[in-house]
Amino acid sequence: MSDEPLARAPAAGRPRRSPGALAAGVLIVQALTLLALWLLQSTFGGG
Amino acid sequence: MMHPVDWLIIFAYLAYIIWDGLRRTRGREDIEGYFLANRSMPWWVVGLSVMATQMSAITLVGTTGQGASDGMRFVQFYFGLPLAMLILSVTLVPFFHRAKVYTAYEFLERRFDARTRSMTSGLFLLSRGMSAGVIISAPAVILSVVLGLSFPVSVAIIGVPAVAYTMFGGVEAVQWVDVKQMVLIVGGLGALLVILLAGIPGDVGIGNALRLAGETGRLDTFDFSFDLTETYTFWSGVIGGLFLMLSYFGTDQSQVQRYLTARSLDDARSSLFMSAYWKIPLQAMVLMIGVLVFVYYLFSAPPLLFNAAHDAATRAAATTEYQALDLRYEGAFQRRRDAALDFARARDAGDDALADRSADRFLAENAALEAVRGDALGLAPRATGQNPRDVNYIIPAFVLGELPIAIPGLFIAAVLAAAMSSIAAELNSLSTATIIDFYRRRFRPVASDAHYLRASRIATGLWGLFACGVALYAVALGSLIEVVNRFGSFFYGSILGVFMLAMIPLARPTGAFIGLISGMVAVGLVDAFTDIAFLWLNVVGAVAVVTVGLLFSFILPGADGGAPTAVEAAGIQD
């Protein structure tokens, strides 16, 4: 299966992604990732 | 020894990658197509390519090994990345995209002058040209040991396919191949994670296994100490890492070229957000795989040295000492395993006092075992005269020695994928900077597209030959490469500083050029006379360039008159 037609599809007509929403998403995902790492450390960490 | 099925997987993969890359040669008739895919790529292809470029083979074998030996703390290195991506998406990326440049450095000429463009592009060619060799040689050394191949053959296995599809297919081939490479890499890592979790002994369980890793400090991710000499802390990651990532993703042609191919500004931004979303979780997964390999070797005897060839050479050269160490190692392993099992049983039985005593025993035996391994790592170079980094062989030894048929083939294919995706991006961007910033700018300003396309392919091929040559002689060139890499770290923050200046309307061309030189000198001096960890050097360089650059822009404002602002340089209409 060739993926080239996808690459050459025109940019127009696609739903526009809001940069603000993407940025907020980045911050939320990072906060959750750091929280997960912190929970890993505090739950299973030594000392 | 690898099973024929594993070899079949590796060769099938290599054949597919070469075929997939070369079939995109069709339709390449101009350099905009060759270098920028006619600015037609969707965000997810660019985003995966950005991630594949950054994830080298050493990430797969070295970082997982670091997870096994040192734990999760290295992930802090990436804490500045998401913020860097957010900043770039509203600063440099719109300017590059609207200016319709081929290279990041081309934008600097429009904003400042040809001096600054040539200097930054030249520094990029110097450092990246040498590092392209290292990107091939580092995994080639490891592959030659674990697969039993000669070193030149390993270099060829990595270098030839990457050079071929980059040279003929251009950036579009590089990025579509990157997509497949990235799927293979993430798939391989995911498979490894599942196998490791499933392989934890039933009478221990995942919870107790993680507690054992945690007892040794391997799950300690965060270090909030503000120690400028400590390499990986929360603050060096967030602040120093922010400057490093701004420089890498915002000014390094090997990354900038990825998102210059995006079909819209929206796609370029979204491609960077993909890394912002996934880089830290992915890196945490890579390190966690290492931690779980450490857990695996709590219950299954690890070799004294993970580099099998070095292990055998050491045994042959210093038999008596080696056997004595091996005996101590075996004893320490048995006692550590017993303590670990006692710890798990005590916790399951709810006997906290016994669990605490078992944990103390476990830590003492773990320290004893690591001391023996430290002695072996000291003996090996004395006995053999060679000193390979054993930590890079932990994961290959585990995968090839402990996992069933097909998984080693998949893993080696993933390592090759990671190596090739990084080298292809380097070659593609080296060729672009050579042709656009030097050949077309200084030597042949007017020629047909067919001529530039031919020159671009030749440049890619020559950079490929150069990279393979550096790789072959990397050991002999060791000190030279180190000097160049060290030199490279001096100007990373400084180049970022020039681009920061470009965003400031008051900055003038001469001020920017003097600032760039001053930044590199400042970093050199700080590095020579202090113990500051390298991540902070990026901050020093960028701040020095901006400060000195603005100062000289005030002192010599009339020297170069009305330089265009960044908005004018990018040709943005209000």
Coordinates of C-alpha atoms in Angstrom, one line a residue:
Chain A
M1 CA 0.0 0.0 0.0
S2 CA 1.4 3.4 -0.9
D3 CA 1.2 6.2 1.6
E4 CA 2.2 8.9 -0.9
P5 CA -1.3 10.1 -1.8
L6 CA -1.8 11.0 1.8
A7 CA 1.4 13.0 1.8
R8 CA 0.4 15.0 -1.2
A9 CA -3.2 15.6 -0.1
P10 CA -4.0 19.3 -0.1
A11 CA -3.8 21.1 3.1
A12 CA -7.1 22.9 2.6
G13 CA -10.3 21.4 4.1
R14 CA -8.7 19.7 7.0
P15 CA -10.1 20.5 10.5
R16 CA -7.7 23.1 12.0
R17 CA -6.1 22.1 15.3
S18 CA -6.2 24.9 17.9
P19 CA -2.6 25.7 19.0
G20 CA -3.9 26.7 22.4
A21 CA -5.7 23.4 22.9
L22 CA -2.6 21.5 21.8
A23 CA -0.4 23.5 24.1
A24 CA -2.8 22.9 27.0
G25 CA -2.7 19.2 26.2
V26 CA 1.1 19.2 26.3
L27 CA 1.1 20.8 29.7
I28 CA -1.5 18.4 31.0
V29 CA 0.2 15.3 29.7
Q30 CA 3.6 16.4 31.1
A31 CA 2.0 17.1 34.5
L32 CA 0.5 13.6 34.5
T33 CA 3.8 12.0 33.4
L34 CA 5.7 13.7 36.1
L35 CA 3.0 12.8 38.6
A36 CA 3.3 9.2 37.5
L37 CA 7.1 9.2 37.9
W38 CA 6.7 10.9 41.3
L39 CA 4.2 8.2 42.4
L40 CA 6.6 5.5 41.2
Q41 CA 9.4 7.0 43.2
S42 CA 7.4 7.7 46.4
T43 CA 5.6 4.3 46.3
F44 CA 8.4 2.0 45.4
G45 CA 11.5 4.1 46.1
G46 CA 14.0 3.1 48.8
G47 CA 14.8 4.8 52.1
Chain B
M1 CA 24.7 -17.1 18.4
M2 CA 21.7 -15.8 16.6
H3 CA 19.1 -18.2 15.1
P4 CA 18.7 -18.2 11.3
V5 CA 15.2 -16.8 11.8
D6 CA 16.6 -13.7 13.5
W7 CA 19.1 -13.2 10.6
L8 CA 16.2 -13.6 8.2
I9 CA 14.2 -10.9 10.1
I10 CA 17.3 -8.5 9.9
F11 CA 17.9 -9.1 6.2
A12 CA 14.2 -8.8 5.3
Y13 CA 14.1 -5.6 7.2
L14 CA 17.2 -4.1 5.5
A15 CA 15.9 -5.2 2.1
Y16 CA 12.5 -3.6 2.8
I17 CA 14.0 -0.3 4.0
I18 CA 16.2 0.0 0.9
W19 CA 13.4 -0.8 -1.4
D20 CA 11.0 1.5 0.4
G21 CA 13.5 4.4 0.3
L22 CA 14.6 3.9 -3.3
R23 CA 11.1 3.7 -4.7
R24 CA 10.6 7.3 -3.7
T25 CA 13.4 8.4 -6.1
R26 CA 10.7 8.7 -8.8
G27 CA 9.4 12.2 -9.3
R28 CA 12.4 14.0 -7.7
E29 CA 13.2 16.6 -10.3
D30 CA 14.1 19.7 -8.3
I31 CA 15.8 20.6 -5.1
E32 CA 12.7 21.8 -3.3
G33 CA 11.4 18.3 -3.8
Y34 CA 14.7 16.7 -2.8
F35 CA 15.3 18.8 0.3
L36 CA 11.9 19.9 1.4
A37 CA 9.5 17.3 -0.2
N38 CA 7.8 20.3 -1.9
R39 CA 6.6 21.3 1.6
S40 CA 3.9 18.7 1.4
M41 CA 4.3 16.4 4.4
P42 CA 1.5 15.8 7.0
W43 CA 2.2 16.6 10.6
W44 CA 2.3 13.0 11.8
V45 CA 5.0 12.0 9.3
V46 CA 7.1 15.0 10.2
G47 CA 6.5 14.4 13.9
L48 CA 7.5 10.7 13.8
S49 CA 10.6 11.7 11.7
V50 CA 11.6 14.3 14.3
M51 CA 11.4 11.7 17.0
A52 CA 13.2 9.1 14.9
T53 CA 16.0 11.5 14.2
Q54 CA 16.5 12.2 17.9
M55 CA 16.3 8.6 18.9
S56 CA 19.7 7.1 18.0
A57 CA 20.8 3.5 18.4
I58 CA 22.7 4.5 21.5
T59 CA 19.4 5.5 23.0
L60 CA 18.2 1.9 22.5
V61 CA 21.3 0.2 23.9
G62 CA 23.1 2.8 26.0
T63 CA 20.1 4.5 27.7
T64 CA 18.4 1.1 28.5
G65 CA 21.8 0.0 29.9
Q66 CA 21.9 3.2 31.9
G67 CA 18.5 2.4 33.3
A68 CA 19.8 -1.0 34.4
S69 CA 22.8 0.3 36.1
D70 CA 21.7 3.8 37.3
G71 CA 17.9 3.8 37.2
M72 CA 15.4 6.5 36.0
R73 CA 17.2 9.7 36.9
F74 CA 18.4 10.3 33.3
V75 CA 14.8 11.2 32.3
Q76 CA 15.3 14.6 33.9
F77 CA 17.5 15.5 30.9
Y78 CA 14.3 15.8 28.9
F79 CA 12.3 17.9 31.3
G80 CA 12.9 21.1 29.3
L81 CA 11.8 19.6 26.0
P82 CA 8.0 20.2 26.1
L83 CA 8.4 23.8 27.1
A84 CA 11.0 24.2 24.3
M85 CA 8.6 22.9 21.8
L86 CA 5.8 25.3 22.9
I87 CA 8.2 28.2 22.7
L88 CA 9.5 27.2 19.3
S89 CA 6.0 26.7 17.9
V90 CA 5.3 30.4 18.5
T91 CA 8.7 31.9 17.8
L92 CA 11.1 30.4 15.2
V93 CA 8.9 27.9 13.5
P94 CA 6.4 30.5 12.1
F95 CA 9.4 32.6 10.8
F96 CA 11.1 29.7 9.2
H97 CA 7.9 28.5 7.6
R98 CA 6.9 31.8 6.2
A99 CA 10.4 32.8 5.0
K100 CA 10.3 29.6 2.9
V101 CA 14.0 29.0 3.6
Y102 CA 15.9 25.7 3.0
T103 CA 18.1 26.1 6.0
A104 CA 17.8 27.8 9.4
Y105 CA 21.0 29.7 8.6
E106 CA 19.6 31.1 5.4
F107 CA 17.1 33.0 7.6
L108 CA 20.1 34.5 9.5
E109 CA 21.4 36.1 6.3
R110 CA 18.1 37.7 5.6
R111 CA 17.9 39.0 9.2
F112 CA 21.6 39.8 9.7
D113 CA 24.3 39.2 7.0
A114 CA 26.2 36.5 5.1
R115 CA 29.0 36.3 7.7
T116 CA 26.6 35.1 10.4
R117 CA 24.9 32.6 8.0
S118 CA 28.2 31.2 6.8
M119 CA 29.7 30.9 10.3
T120 CA 26.7 29.1 11.8
S121 CA 26.2 26.9 8.8
G122 CA 30.0 26.1 8.8
L123 CA 29.9 25.2 12.5
F124 CA 27.0 22.9 11.8
L125 CA 28.8 21.2 9.0
L126 CA 32.0 20.7 11.1
S127 CA 30.3 19.3 14.2
R128 CA 27.6 17.3 12.5
G129 CA 30.0 15.9 9.9
M130 CA 32.1 14.4 12.6
S131 CA 29.1 13.3 14.7
A132 CA 27.6 11.5 11.7
G133 CA 30.6 9.2 11.9
V134 CA 30.1 8.6 15.6
I135 CA 26.4 7.9 15.0
I136 CA 27.5 5.0 12.7
S137 CA 30.6 3.8 14.7
A138 CA 29.0 3.6 18.2
P139 CA 26.3 1.1 17.2
A140 CA 28.6 -0.6 14.7
V141 CA 31.1 -1.4 17.5
I142 CA 28.3 -3.0 19.6
L143 CA 26.8 -4.9 16.6
S144 CA 30.2 -6.3 15.6
V145 CA 30.6 -7.7 19.1
V146 CA 27.1 -9.1 19.6
L147 CA 26.7 -10.4 16.1
G148 CA 30.3 -11.6 15.7
L149 CA 30.8 -9.5 12.5
S150 CA 33.9 -7.6 11.5
F151 CA 33.7 -3.9 12.3
P152 CA 33.8 -2.7 8.6
V153 CA 30.9 -5.1 7.8
S154 CA 28.9 -3.6 10.7
V155 CA 29.6 -0.1 9.5
A156 CA 28.5 -1.1 6.0
I157 CA 25.2 -2.7 7.3
I158 CA 24.3 0.6 8.9
G159 CA 25.9 3.0 6.5
V160 CA 25.1 1.6 3.0
P161 CA 21.3 1.4 3.2
A162 CA 21.0 4.8 4.9
V163 CA 23.3 6.5 2.4
A164 CA 21.5 4.8 -0.6
Y165 CA 18.0 5.8 0.3
T166 CA 19.0 9.3 1.5
M167 CA 21.1 10.0 -1.6
F168 CA 18.5 8.9 -4.1
G169 CA 15.2 9.5 -2.4
G170 CA 15.9 12.7 -0.6
V171 CA 14.0 14.0 2.4
E172 CA 10.7 12.4 1.5
A173 CA 12.3 9.0 1.5
V174 CA 14.1 9.8 4.7
Q175 CA 10.9 10.8 6.4
W176 CA 8.7 7.9 5.2
V177 CA 11.3 5.4 6.1
D178 CA 11.5 7.2 9.5
V179 CA 7.9 6.4 10.0
K180 CA 8.5 2.7 9.6
Q181 CA 11.6 2.9 11.7
M182 CA 9.8 4.6 14.5
V183 CA 7.0 2.0 14.4
L184 CA 9.6 -0.8 14.6
I185 CA 11.5 1.0 17.4
V186 CA 8.4 1.6 19.6
G187 CA 7.1 -1.8 18.8
G188 CA 10.4 -3.4 19.7
L189 CA 10.5 -1.5 23.0
G190 CA 6.9 -2.3 23.8
A191 CA 7.5 -6.0 23.2
L192 CA 10.6 -5.9 25.4
L193 CA 8.6 -4.2 28.2
V194 CA 5.8 -6.8 28.0
I195 CA 8.3 -9.7 28.0
L196 CA 10.1 -8.3 31.0
L197 CA 7.0 -7.7 33.0
A198 CA 5.7 -11.2 32.1
G199 CA 9.0 -12.7 33.0
I200 CA 9.0 -11.5 36.7
P201 CA 8.9 -14.6 38.8
G202 CA 5.3 -15.4 39.9
D203 CA 6.3 -15.7 43.6
V204 CA 7.8 -12.2 43.5
G205 CA 5.2 -10.2 41.6
I206 CA 5.5 -6.8 39.9
G207 CA 4.9 -4.8 43.1
N208 CA 7.7 -6.6 45.0
A209 CA 10.0 -6.4 41.9
L210 CA 9.6 -2.7 41.7
R211 CA 10.2 -2.4 45.5
L212 CA 13.5 -4.2 45.1
A213 CA 14.5 -1.9 42.2
G214 CA 13.4 1.0 44.4
E215 CA 15.5 -0.1 47.4
T216 CA 18.6 0.3 45.2
G217 CA 17.6 3.8 44.3
R218 CA 16.8 2.9 40.6
L219 CA 13.3 4.5 40.8
D220 CA 14.5 7.8 42.2
T221 CA 13.7 10.0 39.3
F222 CA 13.8 13.5 40.8
D223 CA 16.8 15.2 42.2
F224 CA 15.8 18.7 43.3
S225 CA 19.3 19.8 44.5
F226 CA 20.5 23.0 42.8
D227 CA 24.0 21.7 42.2
L228 CA 25.5 23.2 39.1
T229 CA 28.2 20.5 38.9
E230 CA 25.7 17.7 39.0
T231 CA 24.9 16.5 35.5
Y232 CA 21.3 15.4 35.9
T233 CA 19.1 17.3 38.3
F234 CA 15.5 18.6 38.0
W235 CA 16.8 22.1 37.5
S236 CA 19.6 21.3 35.0
G237 CA 16.9 19.4 33.0
V238 CA 14.3 22.1 33.1
I239 CA 16.6 25.1 32.6
G240 CA 19.7 23.8 30.9
G241 CA 17.7 21.2 29.0
L242 CA 15.3 23.9 27.8
F243 CA 18.1 25.8 26.2
L244 CA 19.7 22.7 24.8
M245 CA 16.3 21.6 23.3
L246 CA 15.6 25.1 22.0
S247 CA 18.9 25.0 20.2
Y248 CA 18.6 21.4 19.0
F249 CA 15.1 21.7 17.6
G250 CA 15.2 25.4 16.7
T251 CA 18.6 25.9 15.1
D252 CA 20.1 22.5 14.2
Q253 CA 19.4 21.9 10.5
S254 CA 19.0 18.1 11.1
Q255 CA 15.8 18.9 13.0
V256 CA 14.7 22.2 11.4
Q257 CA 14.7 20.5 8.0
R258 CA 12.1 18.0 9.3
Y259 CA 9.5 20.6 10.0
L260 CA 10.4 22.7 7.0
T261 CA 8.8 19.9 4.9
A262 CA 5.4 20.3 6.6
R263 CA 2.6 21.3 4.3
S264 CA 1.4 24.1 6.6
L265 CA 2.5 26.1 9.6
D266 CA -0.2 24.2 11.5
D267 CA 1.4 20.9 10.5
A268 CA 4.9 22.1 11.4
R269 CA 3.7 23.1 14.9
S270 CA 1.7 19.9 15.4
S271 CA 4.8 17.8 14.4
L272 CA 6.8 19.4 17.3
F273 CA 3.9 18.9 19.7
M274 CA 4.2 15.2 19.0
S275 CA 7.6 15.2 20.6
A276 CA 6.3 17.5 23.4
Y277 CA 3.6 14.9 24.2
W278 CA 5.6 11.7 23.8
K279 CA 9.3 12.2 24.4
I280 CA 9.3 12.0 28.2
P281 CA 6.9 9.1 28.4
L282 CA 8.9 7.2 25.7
Q283 CA 12.2 8.0 27.5
A284 CA 10.8 6.9 30.8
M285 CA 9.8 3.6 29.1
V286 CA 13.3 3.1 27.7
L287 CA 14.8 3.6 31.2
M288 CA 12.1 1.4 32.8
I289 CA 13.1 -1.4 30.4
G290 CA 16.6 -1.1 31.8
V291 CA 15.3 -1.1 35.4
L292 CA 13.3 -4.3 34.6
V293 CA 16.4 -5.9 33.1
F294 CA 18.2 -5.2 36.5
V295 CA 15.2 -6.9 38.2
Y296 CA 15.5 -9.9 35.8
Y297 CA 19.1 -10.4 36.7
L298 CA 18.2 -10.5 40.4
F299 CA 16.8 -13.9 39.8
S300 CA 18.9 -15.1 36.8
A301 CA 22.7 -15.1 37.0
P302 CA 24.2 -12.2 35.1
P303 CA 27.5 -12.5 33.3
L304 CA 30.5 -10.9 35.0
L305 CA 31.0 -8.7 32.0
F306 CA 28.2 -8.2 29.5
N307 CA 30.5 -7.7 26.5
A308 CA 31.0 -11.4 25.7
A309 CA 34.1 -10.9 23.6
H310 CA 35.7 -8.7 26.3
D311 CA 34.7 -11.2 28.9
A312 CA 36.3 -14.0 27.1
A313 CA 39.5 -12.0 26.4
T314 CA 39.7 -11.0 30.1
R315 CA 39.2 -14.6 31.2
A316 CA 42.0 -15.8 28.8
A317 CA 44.4 -13.0 29.7
A318 CA 44.0 -13.1 33.5
T319 CA 42.6 -16.6 34.2
T320 CA 43.4 -16.9 37.9
E321 CA 42.2 -13.4 38.9
Y322 CA 39.1 -13.8 36.7
Q323 CA 38.1 -17.1 38.2
A324 CA 38.5 -15.7 41.7
L325 CA 36.2 -12.8 40.8
D326 CA 33.7 -15.2 39.1
L327 CA 33.5 -17.3 42.3
R328 CA 32.9 -14.2 44.5
Y329 CA 30.3 -13.0 41.9
E330 CA 28.4 -16.3 41.9
G331 CA 28.3 -16.3 45.7
A332 CA 27.1 -12.7 45.9
F333 CA 24.5 -13.4 43.3
Q334 CA 23.1 -16.4 45.2
R335 CA 22.9 -14.5 48.5
R336 CA 21.3 -11.5 46.8
R337 CA 18.7 -13.6 45.1
D338 CA 17.9 -15.4 48.4
A339 CA 17.6 -12.0 50.2
A340 CA 15.3 -10.7 47.4
L341 CA 13.1 -13.8 47.6
D342 CA 12.9 -13.6 51.4
F343 CA 11.9 -9.9 51.0
A344 CA 9.1 -10.8 48.6
R345 CA 7.8 -13.6 50.8
A346 CA 7.9 -11.5 54.0
R347 CA 6.0 -8.7 52.3
D348 CA 3.4 -11.1 50.9
A349 CA 3.0 -12.6 54.4
G350 CA 2.6 -9.1 55.9
D351 CA 5.7 -9.5 58.1
D352 CA 7.1 -6.0 57.9
A353 CA 10.0 -6.6 60.4
L354 CA 11.3 -9.5 58.4
A355 CA 10.8 -7.6 55.2
D356 CA 13.0 -4.7 56.6
R357 CA 15.7 -7.1 57.6
S358 CA 15.6 -8.9 54.2
A359 CA 15.8 -5.5 52.5
D360 CA 18.9 -4.6 54.5
R361 CA 20.5 -8.0 53.5
F362 CA 19.5 -7.5 49.9
L363 CA 21.1 -4.1 49.8
A364 CA 24.3 -5.4 51.4
E365 CA 24.5 -8.3 49.0
N366 CA 23.7 -6.0 46.1
A367 CA 26.6 -3.7 47.1
A368 CA 28.9 -6.7 47.4
L369 CA 27.9 -7.9 43.9
E370 CA 28.4 -4.5 42.4
A371 CA 31.8 -4.3 44.1
V372 CA 32.9 -7.5 42.5
R373 CA 31.6 -6.3 39.1
G374 CA 33.6 -3.0 39.7
D375 CA 36.7 -5.1 40.3
A376 CA 36.1 -7.0 37.1
L377 CA 35.6 -3.7 35.2
G378 CA 38.9 -2.6 36.6
L379 CA 40.7 -5.9 35.7
A380 CA 39.4 -6.1 32.1
P381 CA 41.2 -3.1 30.7
R382 CA 44.4 -3.9 32.6
A383 CA 44.4 -7.5 31.2
T384 CA 43.3 -6.8 27.7
G385 CA 44.4 -3.2 27.0
Q386 CA 40.8 -2.4 25.8
N387 CA 38.1 -0.5 27.7
P388 CA 34.7 -0.7 26.0
R389 CA 31.7 0.7 28.0
D390 CA 30.2 -2.4 29.4
V391 CA 26.9 -0.7 30.2
N392 CA 26.2 -0.5 26.4
Y393 CA 26.2 -4.3 26.3
I394 CA 23.8 -5.1 29.1
I395 CA 20.6 -4.9 26.9
P396 CA 22.1 -6.6 23.8
A397 CA 23.5 -9.4 26.0
F398 CA 20.1 -9.8 27.7
V399 CA 18.1 -9.8 24.4
L400 CA 20.4 -12.2 22.6
G401 CA 21.1 -14.4 25.5
E402 CA 17.8 -14.7 27.3
L403 CA 14.9 -14.1 24.8
P404 CA 13.2 -16.5 22.4
I405 CA 13.7 -16.8 18.6
A406 CA 12.6 -13.8 16.6
I407 CA 12.8 -11.3 19.5
P408 CA 16.6 -10.8 19.0
G409 CA 16.1 -10.3 15.3
L410 CA 13.4 -7.7 16.0
F411 CA 15.6 -6.0 18.5
I412 CA 18.7 -5.8 16.2
A413 CA 16.4 -4.5 13.4
A414 CA 15.2 -1.8 15.8
V415 CA 18.7 -0.8 16.7
L416 CA 19.6 -0.6 12.9
A417 CA 16.4 1.4 12.4
A418 CA 17.4 3.9 15.1
A419 CA 20.9 4.2 13.7
M420 CA 19.8 4.6 10.1
S421 CA 17.0 7.2 10.9
S422 CA 19.5 9.4 12.7
I423 CA 22.3 9.1 10.1
A424 CA 19.9 9.7 7.2
A425 CA 18.7 12.9 8.8
E426 CA 22.3 14.0 9.3
L427 CA 23.3 13.3 5.7
N428 CA 20.2 14.9 4.3
S429 CA 20.8 18.1 6.4
L430 CA 24.6 18.2 5.8
S431 CA 23.9 18.0 2.0
T432 CA 21.3 20.8 2.3
A433 CA 23.6 23.1 4.2
T434 CA 26.5 22.4 1.8
I435 CA 24.5 23.1 -1.4
I436 CA 22.2 25.9 -0.2
D437 CA 24.5 27.8 2.2
F438 CA 27.8 27.4 0.3
Y439 CA 27.6 25.9 -3.2
R440 CA 24.6 27.9 -4.4
R441 CA 25.3 31.0 -2.2
R442 CA 29.0 31.4 -2.9
F443 CA 30.1 29.3 -5.9
R444 CA 27.2 28.7 -8.4
P445 CA 24.4 31.1 -7.8
V446 CA 22.7 30.4 -11.1
A447 CA 22.2 27.0 -12.5
S448 CA 19.3 24.7 -13.5
D449 CA 17.4 22.6 -11.0
A450 CA 18.7 19.5 -12.6
H451 CA 22.2 20.7 -11.9
Y452 CA 21.5 21.5 -8.2
L453 CA 19.7 18.2 -7.8
R454 CA 22.8 16.3 -9.2
A455 CA 25.1 18.3 -7.0
S456 CA 22.8 17.6 -4.0
R457 CA 22.9 13.8 -4.6
I458 CA 26.7 14.0 -5.0
A459 CA 27.0 16.0 -1.8
T460 CA 24.8 13.4 0.1
G461 CA 26.9 10.6 -1.2
L462 CA 30.2 12.3 -0.3
W463 CA 29.0 13.1 3.2
G464 CA 27.9 9.4 3.5
L465 CA 31.4 8.3 2.4
F466 CA 33.0 10.8 4.9
A467 CA 30.7 9.6 7.7
C468 CA 31.6 5.9 7.0
G469 CA 35.2 6.8 6.8
V470 CA 35.1 8.7 10.1
A471 CA 33.3 5.7 11.6
L472 CA 35.9 3.2 10.3
Y473 CA 38.7 5.2 11.9
A474 CA 36.7 6.4 14.9
V475 CA 39.0 4.7 17.3
A476 CA 42.1 6.2 15.8
L477 CA 40.4 9.5 15.5
G478 CA 39.1 9.3 19.1
S479 CA 40.8 12.3 20.5
L480 CA 40.0 14.4 17.4
I481 CA 36.3 13.5 17.5
E482 CA 36.3 14.3 21.2
V483 CA 37.8 17.7 20.5
V484 CA 35.2 18.4 17.8
N485 CA 32.3 17.2 20.0
R486 CA 33.6 19.3 22.8
F487 CA 33.9 22.3 20.4
G488 CA 30.4 21.5 19.3
S489 CA 29.1 21.8 22.8
F490 CA 30.7 25.3 23.0
F491 CA 28.6 26.7 20.2
Y492 CA 25.2 25.0 20.7
G493 CA 24.0 27.6 23.1
S494 CA 25.7 30.4 21.2
I495 CA 23.9 29.6 18.0
L496 CA 20.7 29.6 19.9
G497 CA 21.7 33.1 21.2
V498 CA 22.1 34.4 17.6
F499 CA 18.6 33.2 16.7
M500 CA 17.3 34.8 19.9
L501 CA 18.9 38.0 18.8
A502 CA 17.2 37.6 15.4
M503 CA 13.9 37.9 17.2
I504 CA 14.9 41.1 18.9
P505 CA 14.3 44.2 16.6
L506 CA 17.2 46.2 18.2
A507 CA 19.8 43.7 17.3
R508 CA 22.2 44.6 14.4
P509 CA 24.3 42.4 12.1
T510 CA 27.7 43.3 13.4
G511 CA 26.5 43.1 17.0
A512 CA 25.1 39.6 16.3
F513 CA 28.4 38.4 14.8
I514 CA 30.5 39.8 17.7
G515 CA 28.0 38.3 20.1
L516 CA 28.3 34.8 18.4
I517 CA 32.1 34.8 18.8
S518 CA 31.9 36.1 22.3
G519 CA 29.3 33.4 23.3
M520 CA 31.7 30.7 22.2
V521 CA 34.6 32.2 23.9
A522 CA 32.6 32.6 27.1
V523 CA 31.5 29.0 27.1
G524 CA 35.1 27.9 26.5
L525 CA 36.3 29.9 29.4
V526 CA 33.5 28.7 31.8
D527 CA 34.2 25.1 30.7
A528 CA 38.0 25.5 31.3
F529 CA 37.8 27.2 34.6
T530 CA 34.7 25.8 36.4
D531 CA 33.1 22.4 37.0
I532 CA 29.7 23.5 35.7
A533 CA 27.8 20.5 34.2
F534 CA 27.5 20.6 30.4
L535 CA 23.8 21.3 30.2
W536 CA 24.4 24.7 31.9
L537 CA 26.9 25.7 29.2
N538 CA 24.0 26.1 26.8
V539 CA 22.5 28.8 29.1
V540 CA 25.9 30.5 29.4
G541 CA 26.4 30.6 25.6
A542 CA 22.9 31.9 24.8
V543 CA 22.9 34.6 27.5
A544 CA 26.4 35.7 26.5
V545 CA 25.5 36.1 22.9
V546 CA 22.3 38.0 23.6
T547 CA 24.0 40.3 26.1
V548 CA 27.2 41.1 24.0
G549 CA 25.2 41.1 20.8
L550 CA 22.7 43.8 22.1
L551 CA 25.6 45.8 23.7
F552 CA 27.4 46.0 20.4
S553 CA 24.2 46.7 18.6
F554 CA 23.9 49.8 20.8
I555 CA 27.6 50.8 20.5
L556 CA 27.7 50.3 16.7
P557 CA 24.2 51.0 15.6
G558 CA 25.1 52.8 12.5
A559 CA 27.6 50.3 11.2
D560 CA 25.1 48.3 9.2
G561 CA 22.1 50.7 9.1
G562 CA 18.6 49.4 8.8
A563 CA 18.8 45.6 9.1
P564 CA 15.4 44.0 8.5
T565 CA 13.5 42.8 11.6
A566 CA 12.7 39.1 11.9
V567 CA 9.2 39.8 10.6
E568 CA 10.5 41.6 7.5
A569 CA 13.2 38.9 7.0
A570 CA 10.5 36.3 7.0
G571 CA 8.5 38.3 4.5
I572 CA 5.5 38.3 6.7
Q573 CA 2.8 40.7 5.5
D574 CA 0.6 42.5 8.1

